[in-house]
mmCIF file of C-alpha atoms in Angstrom:
data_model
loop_
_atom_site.group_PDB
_atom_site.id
_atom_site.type_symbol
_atom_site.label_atom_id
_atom_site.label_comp_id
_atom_site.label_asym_id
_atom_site.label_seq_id
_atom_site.Cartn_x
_atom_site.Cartn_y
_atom_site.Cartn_z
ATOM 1 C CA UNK R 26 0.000 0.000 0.000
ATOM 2 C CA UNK R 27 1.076 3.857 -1.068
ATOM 3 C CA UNK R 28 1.472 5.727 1.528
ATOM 4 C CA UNK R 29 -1.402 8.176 0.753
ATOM 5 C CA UNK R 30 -3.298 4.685 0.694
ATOM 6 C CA UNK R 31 -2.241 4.220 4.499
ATOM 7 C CA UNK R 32 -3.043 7.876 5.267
ATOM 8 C CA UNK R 33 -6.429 7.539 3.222
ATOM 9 C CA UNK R 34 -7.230 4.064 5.253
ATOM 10 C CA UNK R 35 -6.642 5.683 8.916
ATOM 11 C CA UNK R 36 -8.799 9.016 8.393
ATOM 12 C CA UNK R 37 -11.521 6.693 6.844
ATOM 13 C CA UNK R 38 -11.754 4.751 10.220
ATOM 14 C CA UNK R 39 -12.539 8.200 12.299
ATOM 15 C CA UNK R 40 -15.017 8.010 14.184
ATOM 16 C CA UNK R 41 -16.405 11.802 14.007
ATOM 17 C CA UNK R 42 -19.750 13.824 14.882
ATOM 18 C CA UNK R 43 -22.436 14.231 12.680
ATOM 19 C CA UNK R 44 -21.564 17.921 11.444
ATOM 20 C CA UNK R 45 -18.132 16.595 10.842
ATOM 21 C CA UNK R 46 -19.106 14.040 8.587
ATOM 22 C CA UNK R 47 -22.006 16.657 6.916
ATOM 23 C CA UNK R 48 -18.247 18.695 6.194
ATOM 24 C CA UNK R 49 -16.129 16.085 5.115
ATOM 25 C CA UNK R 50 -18.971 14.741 2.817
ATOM 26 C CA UNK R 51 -19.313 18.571 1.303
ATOM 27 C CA UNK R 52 -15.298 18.382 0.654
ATOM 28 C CA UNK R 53 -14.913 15.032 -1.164
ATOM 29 C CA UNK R 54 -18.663 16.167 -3.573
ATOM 30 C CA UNK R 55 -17.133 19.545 -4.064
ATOM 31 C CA UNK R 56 -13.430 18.102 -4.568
ATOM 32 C CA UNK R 57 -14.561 15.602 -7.566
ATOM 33 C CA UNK R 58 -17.909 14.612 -7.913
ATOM 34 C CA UNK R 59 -20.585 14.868 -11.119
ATOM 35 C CA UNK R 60 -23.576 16.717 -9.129
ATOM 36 C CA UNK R 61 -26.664 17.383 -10.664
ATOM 37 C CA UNK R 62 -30.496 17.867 -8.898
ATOM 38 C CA UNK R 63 -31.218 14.335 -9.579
ATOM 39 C CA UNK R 64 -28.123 11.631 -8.882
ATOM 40 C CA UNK R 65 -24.479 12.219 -7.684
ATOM 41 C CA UNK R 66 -21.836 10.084 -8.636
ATOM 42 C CA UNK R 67 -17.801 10.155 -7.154
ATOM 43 C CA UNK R 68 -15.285 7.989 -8.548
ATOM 44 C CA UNK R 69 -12.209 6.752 -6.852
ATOM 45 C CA UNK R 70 -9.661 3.957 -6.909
ATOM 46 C CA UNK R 71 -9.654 3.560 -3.177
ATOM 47 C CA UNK R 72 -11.867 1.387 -1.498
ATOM 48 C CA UNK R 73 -10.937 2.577 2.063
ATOM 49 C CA UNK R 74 -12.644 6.405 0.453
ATOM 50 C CA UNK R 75 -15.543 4.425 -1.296
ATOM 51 C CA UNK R 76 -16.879 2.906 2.119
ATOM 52 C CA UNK R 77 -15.940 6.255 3.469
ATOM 53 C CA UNK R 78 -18.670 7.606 1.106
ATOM 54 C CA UNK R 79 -21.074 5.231 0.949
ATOM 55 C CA UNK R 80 -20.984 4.782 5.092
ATOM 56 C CA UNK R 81 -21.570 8.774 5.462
ATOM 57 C CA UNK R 82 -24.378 8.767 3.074
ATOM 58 C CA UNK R 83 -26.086 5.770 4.833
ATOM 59 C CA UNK R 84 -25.952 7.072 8.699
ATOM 60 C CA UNK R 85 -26.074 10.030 7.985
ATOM 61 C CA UNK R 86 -29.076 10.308 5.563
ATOM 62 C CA UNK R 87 -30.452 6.628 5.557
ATOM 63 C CA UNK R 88 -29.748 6.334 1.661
ATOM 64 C CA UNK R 89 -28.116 3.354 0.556
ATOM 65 C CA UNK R 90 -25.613 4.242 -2.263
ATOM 66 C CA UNK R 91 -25.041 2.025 -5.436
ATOM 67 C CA UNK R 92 -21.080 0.914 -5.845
ATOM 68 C CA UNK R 93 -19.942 0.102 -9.006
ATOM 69 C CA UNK R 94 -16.439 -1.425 -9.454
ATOM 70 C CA UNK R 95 -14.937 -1.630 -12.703
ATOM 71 C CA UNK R 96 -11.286 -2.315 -14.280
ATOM 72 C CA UNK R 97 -9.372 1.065 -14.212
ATOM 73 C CA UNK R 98 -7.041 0.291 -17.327
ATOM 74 C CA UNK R 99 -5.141 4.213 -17.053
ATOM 75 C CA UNK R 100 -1.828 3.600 -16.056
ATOM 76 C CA UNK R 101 -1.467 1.332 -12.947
ATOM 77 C CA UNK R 102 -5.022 -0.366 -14.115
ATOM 78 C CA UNK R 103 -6.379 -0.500 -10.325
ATOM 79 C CA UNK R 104 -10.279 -1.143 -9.666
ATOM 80 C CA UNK R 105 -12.278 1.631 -10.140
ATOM 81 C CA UNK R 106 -15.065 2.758 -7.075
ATOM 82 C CA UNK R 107 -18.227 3.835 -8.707
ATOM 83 C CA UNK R 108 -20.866 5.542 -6.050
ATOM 84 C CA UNK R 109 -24.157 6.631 -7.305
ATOM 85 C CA UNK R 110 -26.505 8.364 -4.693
ATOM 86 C CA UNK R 111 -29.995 8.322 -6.457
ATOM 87 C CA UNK R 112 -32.208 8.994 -3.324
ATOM 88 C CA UNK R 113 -32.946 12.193 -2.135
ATOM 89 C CA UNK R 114 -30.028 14.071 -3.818
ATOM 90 C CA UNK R 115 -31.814 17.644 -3.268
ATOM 91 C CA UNK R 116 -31.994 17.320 0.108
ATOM 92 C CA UNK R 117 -28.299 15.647 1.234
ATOM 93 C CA UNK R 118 -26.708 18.571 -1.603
ATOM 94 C CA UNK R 119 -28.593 21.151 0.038
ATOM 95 C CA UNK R 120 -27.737 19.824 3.509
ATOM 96 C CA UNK R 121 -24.386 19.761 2.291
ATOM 97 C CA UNK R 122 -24.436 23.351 1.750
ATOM 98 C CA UNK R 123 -23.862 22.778 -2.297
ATOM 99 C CA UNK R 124 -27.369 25.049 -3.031
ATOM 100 C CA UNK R 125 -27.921 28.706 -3.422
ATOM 101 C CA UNK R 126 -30.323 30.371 -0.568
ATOM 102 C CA UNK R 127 -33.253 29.552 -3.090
ATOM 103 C CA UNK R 128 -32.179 25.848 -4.578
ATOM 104 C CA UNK R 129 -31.934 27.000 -8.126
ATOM 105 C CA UNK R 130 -28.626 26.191 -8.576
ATOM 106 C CA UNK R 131 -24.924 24.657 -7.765
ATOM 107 C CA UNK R 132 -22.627 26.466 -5.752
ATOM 108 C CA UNK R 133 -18.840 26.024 -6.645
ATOM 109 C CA UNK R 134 -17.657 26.764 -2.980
ATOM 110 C CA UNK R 135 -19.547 25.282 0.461
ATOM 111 C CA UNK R 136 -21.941 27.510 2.441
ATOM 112 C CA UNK R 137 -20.510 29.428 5.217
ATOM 113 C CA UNK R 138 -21.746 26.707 7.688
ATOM 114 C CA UNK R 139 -20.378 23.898 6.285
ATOM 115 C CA UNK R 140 -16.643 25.604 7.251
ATOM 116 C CA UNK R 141 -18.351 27.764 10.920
ATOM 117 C CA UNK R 142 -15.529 26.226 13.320
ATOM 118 C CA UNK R 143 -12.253 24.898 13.253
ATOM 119 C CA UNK R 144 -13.036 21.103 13.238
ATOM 120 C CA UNK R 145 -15.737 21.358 10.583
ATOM 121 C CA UNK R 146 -13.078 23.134 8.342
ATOM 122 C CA UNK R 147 -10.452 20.488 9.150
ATOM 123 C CA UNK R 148 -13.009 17.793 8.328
ATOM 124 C CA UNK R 149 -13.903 19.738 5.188
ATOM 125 C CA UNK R 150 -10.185 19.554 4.501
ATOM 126 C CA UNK R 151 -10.072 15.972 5.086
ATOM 127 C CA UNK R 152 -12.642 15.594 2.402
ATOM 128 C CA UNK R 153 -10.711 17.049 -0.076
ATOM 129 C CA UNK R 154 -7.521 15.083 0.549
ATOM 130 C CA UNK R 155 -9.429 11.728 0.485
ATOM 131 C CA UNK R 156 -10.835 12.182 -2.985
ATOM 132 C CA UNK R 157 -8.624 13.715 -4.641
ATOM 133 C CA UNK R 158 -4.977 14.128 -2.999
ATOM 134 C CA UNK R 159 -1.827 12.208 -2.384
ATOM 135 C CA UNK R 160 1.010 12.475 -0.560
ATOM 136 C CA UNK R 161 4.804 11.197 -1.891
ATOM 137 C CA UNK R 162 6.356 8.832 0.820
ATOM 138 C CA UNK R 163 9.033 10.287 2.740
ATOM 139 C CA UNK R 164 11.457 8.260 2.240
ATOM 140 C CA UNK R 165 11.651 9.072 -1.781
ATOM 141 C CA UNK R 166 13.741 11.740 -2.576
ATOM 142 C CA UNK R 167 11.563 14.994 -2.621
ATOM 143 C CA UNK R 168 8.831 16.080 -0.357
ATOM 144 C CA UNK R 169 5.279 16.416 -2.162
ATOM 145 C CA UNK R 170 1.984 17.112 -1.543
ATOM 146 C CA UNK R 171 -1.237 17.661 -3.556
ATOM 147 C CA UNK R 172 -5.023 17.814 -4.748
ATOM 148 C CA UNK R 173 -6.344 17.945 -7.779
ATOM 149 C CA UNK R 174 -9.183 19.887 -8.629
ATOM 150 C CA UNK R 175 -11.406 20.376 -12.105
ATOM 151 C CA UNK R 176 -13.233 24.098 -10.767
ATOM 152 C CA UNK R 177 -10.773 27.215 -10.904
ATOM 153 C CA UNK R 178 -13.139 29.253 -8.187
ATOM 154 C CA UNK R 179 -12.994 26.086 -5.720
ATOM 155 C CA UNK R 180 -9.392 25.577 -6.286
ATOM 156 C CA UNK R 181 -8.972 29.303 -4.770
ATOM 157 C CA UNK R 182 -11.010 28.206 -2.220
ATOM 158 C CA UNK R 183 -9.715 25.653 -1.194
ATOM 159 C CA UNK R 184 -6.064 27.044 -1.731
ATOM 160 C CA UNK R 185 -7.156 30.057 0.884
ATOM 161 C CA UNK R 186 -8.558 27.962 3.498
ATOM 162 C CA UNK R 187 -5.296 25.488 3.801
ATOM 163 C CA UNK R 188 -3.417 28.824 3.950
ATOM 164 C CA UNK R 189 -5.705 29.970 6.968
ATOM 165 C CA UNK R 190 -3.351 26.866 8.466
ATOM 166 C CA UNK R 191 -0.063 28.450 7.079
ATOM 167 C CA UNK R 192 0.532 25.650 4.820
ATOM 168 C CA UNK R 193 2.293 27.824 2.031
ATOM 169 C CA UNK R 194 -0.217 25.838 -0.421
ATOM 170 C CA UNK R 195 0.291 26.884 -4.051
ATOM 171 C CA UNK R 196 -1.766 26.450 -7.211
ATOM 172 C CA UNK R 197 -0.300 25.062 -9.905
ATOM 173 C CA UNK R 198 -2.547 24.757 -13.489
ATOM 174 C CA UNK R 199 -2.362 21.799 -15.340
ATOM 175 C CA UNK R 200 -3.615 21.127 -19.147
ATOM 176 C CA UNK R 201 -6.578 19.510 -17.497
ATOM 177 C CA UNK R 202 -7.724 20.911 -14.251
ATOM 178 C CA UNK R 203 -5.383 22.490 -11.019
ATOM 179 C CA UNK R 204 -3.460 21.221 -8.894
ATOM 180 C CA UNK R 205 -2.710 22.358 -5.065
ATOM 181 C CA UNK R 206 0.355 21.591 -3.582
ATOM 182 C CA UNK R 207 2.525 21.715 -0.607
ATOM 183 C CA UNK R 208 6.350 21.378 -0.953
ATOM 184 C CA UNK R 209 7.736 21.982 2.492
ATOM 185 C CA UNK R 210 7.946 18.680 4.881
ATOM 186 C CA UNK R 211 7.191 21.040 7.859
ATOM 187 C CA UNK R 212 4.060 22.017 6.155
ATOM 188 C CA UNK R 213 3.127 18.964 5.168
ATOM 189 C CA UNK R 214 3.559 17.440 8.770
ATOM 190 C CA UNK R 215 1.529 19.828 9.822
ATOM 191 C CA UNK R 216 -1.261 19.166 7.006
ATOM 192 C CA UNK R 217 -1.505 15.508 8.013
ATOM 193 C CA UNK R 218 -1.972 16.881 11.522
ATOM 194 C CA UNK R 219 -4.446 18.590 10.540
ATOM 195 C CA UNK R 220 -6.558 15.571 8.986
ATOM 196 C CA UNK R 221 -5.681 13.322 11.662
ATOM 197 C CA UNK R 222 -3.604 11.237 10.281
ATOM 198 C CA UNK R 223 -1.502 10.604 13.688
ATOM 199 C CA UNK R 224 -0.061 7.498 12.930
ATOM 200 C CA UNK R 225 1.227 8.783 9.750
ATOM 201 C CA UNK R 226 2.731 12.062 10.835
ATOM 202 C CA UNK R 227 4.872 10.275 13.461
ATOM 203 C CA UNK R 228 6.171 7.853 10.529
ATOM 204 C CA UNK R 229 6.294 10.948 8.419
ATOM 205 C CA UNK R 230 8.277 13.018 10.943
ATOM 206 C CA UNK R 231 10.532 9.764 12.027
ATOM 207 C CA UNK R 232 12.020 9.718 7.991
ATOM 208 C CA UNK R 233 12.145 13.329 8.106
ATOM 209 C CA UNK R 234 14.115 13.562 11.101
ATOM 210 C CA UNK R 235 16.169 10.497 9.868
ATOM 211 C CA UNK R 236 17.000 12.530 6.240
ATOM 212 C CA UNK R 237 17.903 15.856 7.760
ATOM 213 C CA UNK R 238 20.240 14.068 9.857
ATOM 214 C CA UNK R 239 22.091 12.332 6.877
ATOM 215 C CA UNK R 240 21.943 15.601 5.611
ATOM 216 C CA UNK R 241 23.466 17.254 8.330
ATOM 217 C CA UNK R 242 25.945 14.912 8.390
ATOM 218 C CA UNK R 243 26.943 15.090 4.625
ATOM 219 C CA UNK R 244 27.315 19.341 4.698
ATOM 220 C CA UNK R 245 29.531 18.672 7.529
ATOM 221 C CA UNK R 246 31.455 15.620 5.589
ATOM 222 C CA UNK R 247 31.484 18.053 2.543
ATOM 223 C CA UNK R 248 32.631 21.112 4.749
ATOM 224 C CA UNK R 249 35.301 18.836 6.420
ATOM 225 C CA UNK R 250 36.090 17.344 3.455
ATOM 226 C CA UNK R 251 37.106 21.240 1.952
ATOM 227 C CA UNK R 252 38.773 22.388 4.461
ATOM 228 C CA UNK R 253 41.228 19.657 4.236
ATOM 229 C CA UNK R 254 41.640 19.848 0.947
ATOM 230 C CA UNK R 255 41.820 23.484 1.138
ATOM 231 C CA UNK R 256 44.639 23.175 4.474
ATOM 232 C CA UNK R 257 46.538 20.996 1.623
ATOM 233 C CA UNK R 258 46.495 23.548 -1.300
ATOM 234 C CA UNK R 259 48.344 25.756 1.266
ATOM 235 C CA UNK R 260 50.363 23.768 2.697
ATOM 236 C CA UNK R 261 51.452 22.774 -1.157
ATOM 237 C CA UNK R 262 51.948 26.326 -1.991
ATOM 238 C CA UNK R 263 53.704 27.606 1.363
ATOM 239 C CA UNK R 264 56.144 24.382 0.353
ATOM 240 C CA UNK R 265 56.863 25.381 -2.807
ATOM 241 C CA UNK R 266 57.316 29.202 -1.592
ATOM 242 C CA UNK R 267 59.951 27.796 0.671
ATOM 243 C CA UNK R 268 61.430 25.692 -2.194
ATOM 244 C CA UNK R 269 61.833 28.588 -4.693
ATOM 245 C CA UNK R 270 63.878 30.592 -1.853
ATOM 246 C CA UNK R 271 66.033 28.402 -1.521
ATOM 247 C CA UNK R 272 66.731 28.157 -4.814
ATOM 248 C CA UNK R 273 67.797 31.578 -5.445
ATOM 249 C CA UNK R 274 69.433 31.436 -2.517
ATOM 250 C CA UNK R 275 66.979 33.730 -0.848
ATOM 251 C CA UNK R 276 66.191 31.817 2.422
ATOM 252 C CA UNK R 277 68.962 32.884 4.722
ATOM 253 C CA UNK R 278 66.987 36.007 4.196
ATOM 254 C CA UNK R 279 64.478 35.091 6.655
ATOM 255 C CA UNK R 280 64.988 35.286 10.251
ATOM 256 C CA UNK R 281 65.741 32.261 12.451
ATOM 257 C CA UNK R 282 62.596 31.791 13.526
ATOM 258 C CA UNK R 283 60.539 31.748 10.471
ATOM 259 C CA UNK R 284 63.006 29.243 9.047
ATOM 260 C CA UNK R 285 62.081 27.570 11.822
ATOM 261 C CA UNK R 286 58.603 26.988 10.602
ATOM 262 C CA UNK R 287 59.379 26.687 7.252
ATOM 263 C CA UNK R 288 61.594 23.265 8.042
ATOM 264 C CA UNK R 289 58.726 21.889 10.032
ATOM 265 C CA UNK R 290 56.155 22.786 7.295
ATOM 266 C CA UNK R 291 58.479 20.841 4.854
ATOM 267 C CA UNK R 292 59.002 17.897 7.417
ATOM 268 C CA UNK R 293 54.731 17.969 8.101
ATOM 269 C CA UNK R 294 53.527 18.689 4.801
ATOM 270 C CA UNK R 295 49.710 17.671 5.490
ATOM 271 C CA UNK R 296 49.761 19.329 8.718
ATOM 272 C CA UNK R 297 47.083 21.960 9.569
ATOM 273 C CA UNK R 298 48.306 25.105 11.270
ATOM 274 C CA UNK R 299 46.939 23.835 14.660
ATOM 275 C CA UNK R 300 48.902 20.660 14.085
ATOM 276 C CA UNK R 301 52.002 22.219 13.125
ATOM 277 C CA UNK R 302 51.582 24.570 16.289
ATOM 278 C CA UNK R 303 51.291 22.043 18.508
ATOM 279 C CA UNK R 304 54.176 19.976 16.712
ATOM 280 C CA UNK R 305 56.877 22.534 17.288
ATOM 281 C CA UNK R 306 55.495 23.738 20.640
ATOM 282 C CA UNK R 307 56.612 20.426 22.114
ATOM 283 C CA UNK R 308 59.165 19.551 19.666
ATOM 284 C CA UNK R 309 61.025 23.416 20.638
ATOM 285 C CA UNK R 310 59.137 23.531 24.463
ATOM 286 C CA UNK R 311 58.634 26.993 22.927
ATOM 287 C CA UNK R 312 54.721 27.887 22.452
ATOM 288 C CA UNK R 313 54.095 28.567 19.144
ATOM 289 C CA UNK R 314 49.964 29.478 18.429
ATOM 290 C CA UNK R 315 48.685 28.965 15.036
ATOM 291 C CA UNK R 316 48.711 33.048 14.740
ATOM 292 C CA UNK R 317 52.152 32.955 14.792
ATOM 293 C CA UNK R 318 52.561 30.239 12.808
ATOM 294 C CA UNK R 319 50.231 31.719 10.031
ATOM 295 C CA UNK R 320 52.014 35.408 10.307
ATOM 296 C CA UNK R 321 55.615 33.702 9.541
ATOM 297 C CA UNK R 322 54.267 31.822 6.499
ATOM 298 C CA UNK R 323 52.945 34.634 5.227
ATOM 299 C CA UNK R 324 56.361 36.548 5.642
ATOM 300 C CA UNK R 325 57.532 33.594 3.604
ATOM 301 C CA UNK R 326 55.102 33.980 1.361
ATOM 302 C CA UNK R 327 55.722 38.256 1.105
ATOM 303 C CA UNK R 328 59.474 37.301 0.227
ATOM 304 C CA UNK R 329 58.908 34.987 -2.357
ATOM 305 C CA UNK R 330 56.268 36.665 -4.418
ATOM 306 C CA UNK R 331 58.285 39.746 -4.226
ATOM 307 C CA UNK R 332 61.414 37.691 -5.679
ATOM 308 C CA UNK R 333 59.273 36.511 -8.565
ATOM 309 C CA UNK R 334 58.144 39.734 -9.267
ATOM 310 C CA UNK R 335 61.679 40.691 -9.558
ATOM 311 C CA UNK R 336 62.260 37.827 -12.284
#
């Protein structure tokens, strides 16, 4: 199973109150659904949302709801949920808060009721995510979120209310339809919160937590790994500074005590400057700090670039 299939089978099991479920119902007809006056039909290809649906309907308005499955042959060719509500349909779409004031027509957003408090929007929410969204599993490389939506003014909506949550939800439009998505892990964390989807945060949060920390580990590995190889370009050149002087018979030229530094950097070659500090303060029971050491290198350096200049 996906993991929006495990997310999709724990927020079907809720047990929630009647307005909750009037909400969530709303949210999954508004989401995706063909609605008209006299039948409404959802599709899905998961069976955990199609006894979602068809359990609502049934407690909730004591209309038993046709389920047709068929062969869905697009792509992964899963079984396709049919649900047909036939029975009172002006009644459970007004109830639903998907009628104007006077019942003449469709609305493309829910009535203010169906969204009054904070749990009836977060079931609302939940509606929408079981019909029509999907999550990518953590463990893959990038973090994803999304719902997909036919209706432009319900995709604002919808897009406005998960932003009343601070989700940073975009809109993206695609050749058929929109699509809202979430990119941010924190965000999405905090969606699945949102729906109730405990078990699935904590797993969600547990890979997160587990890839930041390989992360971590790898800018460090990386940022170790530079400065080494940084410390050795330096050393290289400070070595072949002391080289050239000698050469043109330019190092007696320095004073004792920065030749001093310049044999040890010769005999250590892959030493850092803390290294070679430490080297020569107990080799010489003389303390030497990596200041100094740095300040007579560079006088080596000084003399030598000046010498090639000269050439």
């Amino acid at each position: 199973m996906t993991f929006s299939g495990k997310i999709k089978k724990t927020i079907s099991a809720l047990d929630e109150s009647k307005l909750e479920y009037i909400s969530e119902l709303s949210g999954i007809l508004l989401t995706n659904a063909d609605i008209k006056l006299y039948a409404i039909r959802v599709q899905t290809e998961n069976v955990n949302t199609a006894n979602r649906i068809f359990k609502i309907v049934k407690n909730i308005y004591g209309v038993t709801s046709n389920i047709i499955i068929k062969k869905n042959y697009n792509f992964k060719k899963n079984e396709l949920y049919i649900i047909e509500i036939k029975k009172d349909v002006p009644k459970i779409i007004k109830d639903l808060g998907l009628l104007n004031e006077k019942g003449f027509h469709l609305l493309n957003v829910p009535s203010e009721f169906i969204i009054s408090d904070d749990e009836l929007k977060k079931a609302f929410i939940r509606g929408c995510f079981l019909i029509s969204g999907s999550v990518n599993d953590p463990k893959t490389s990038r973090y994803h979120l999304e719902i997909l939506i036919n209706n432009l003014e319900f995709t604002n909506f919808l897009c406005n209310l998960l932003n009343e949550y601070n989700l940073n939800a975009k809109i993206h439009r695609r050749k058929k339809g929109y699509m809202i998505y979430i990119k941010e892990s924190e965000k999405i964390s905090e969606f699945l919160t949102i729906i109730k989807a405990y078990d699935e945060v904590l797993y969600f949060e547990d890979i997160r937590t587990y890839r930041e920390k390989i992360n971590m580990n790898n800018r460090l590995n990386n940022c170790e790994q530079a400065n080494v190889e940084k410390s050795m370009k330096s050393a290289q050149s400070q070595i072949e500074d002391i080289k050239y002087l000698k050469e043109i018979d330019a190092y007696e030229l320095l004073d004792e005590k920065v030749r001093e530094v310049a044999e040890y950097r010769i005999k250590y070659p892959e030493s850092s400057l803390i290294e070679l500090s430490e080297i020569i303060s107990v080799e010489t029971n003389n303390k030497v700090t990596k200041s100094c050491i740095n300040h007579r290198l560079r006088k080596i350096k000084e003399l030598a670039d000046k010498a090639r200049n000269k050439d």
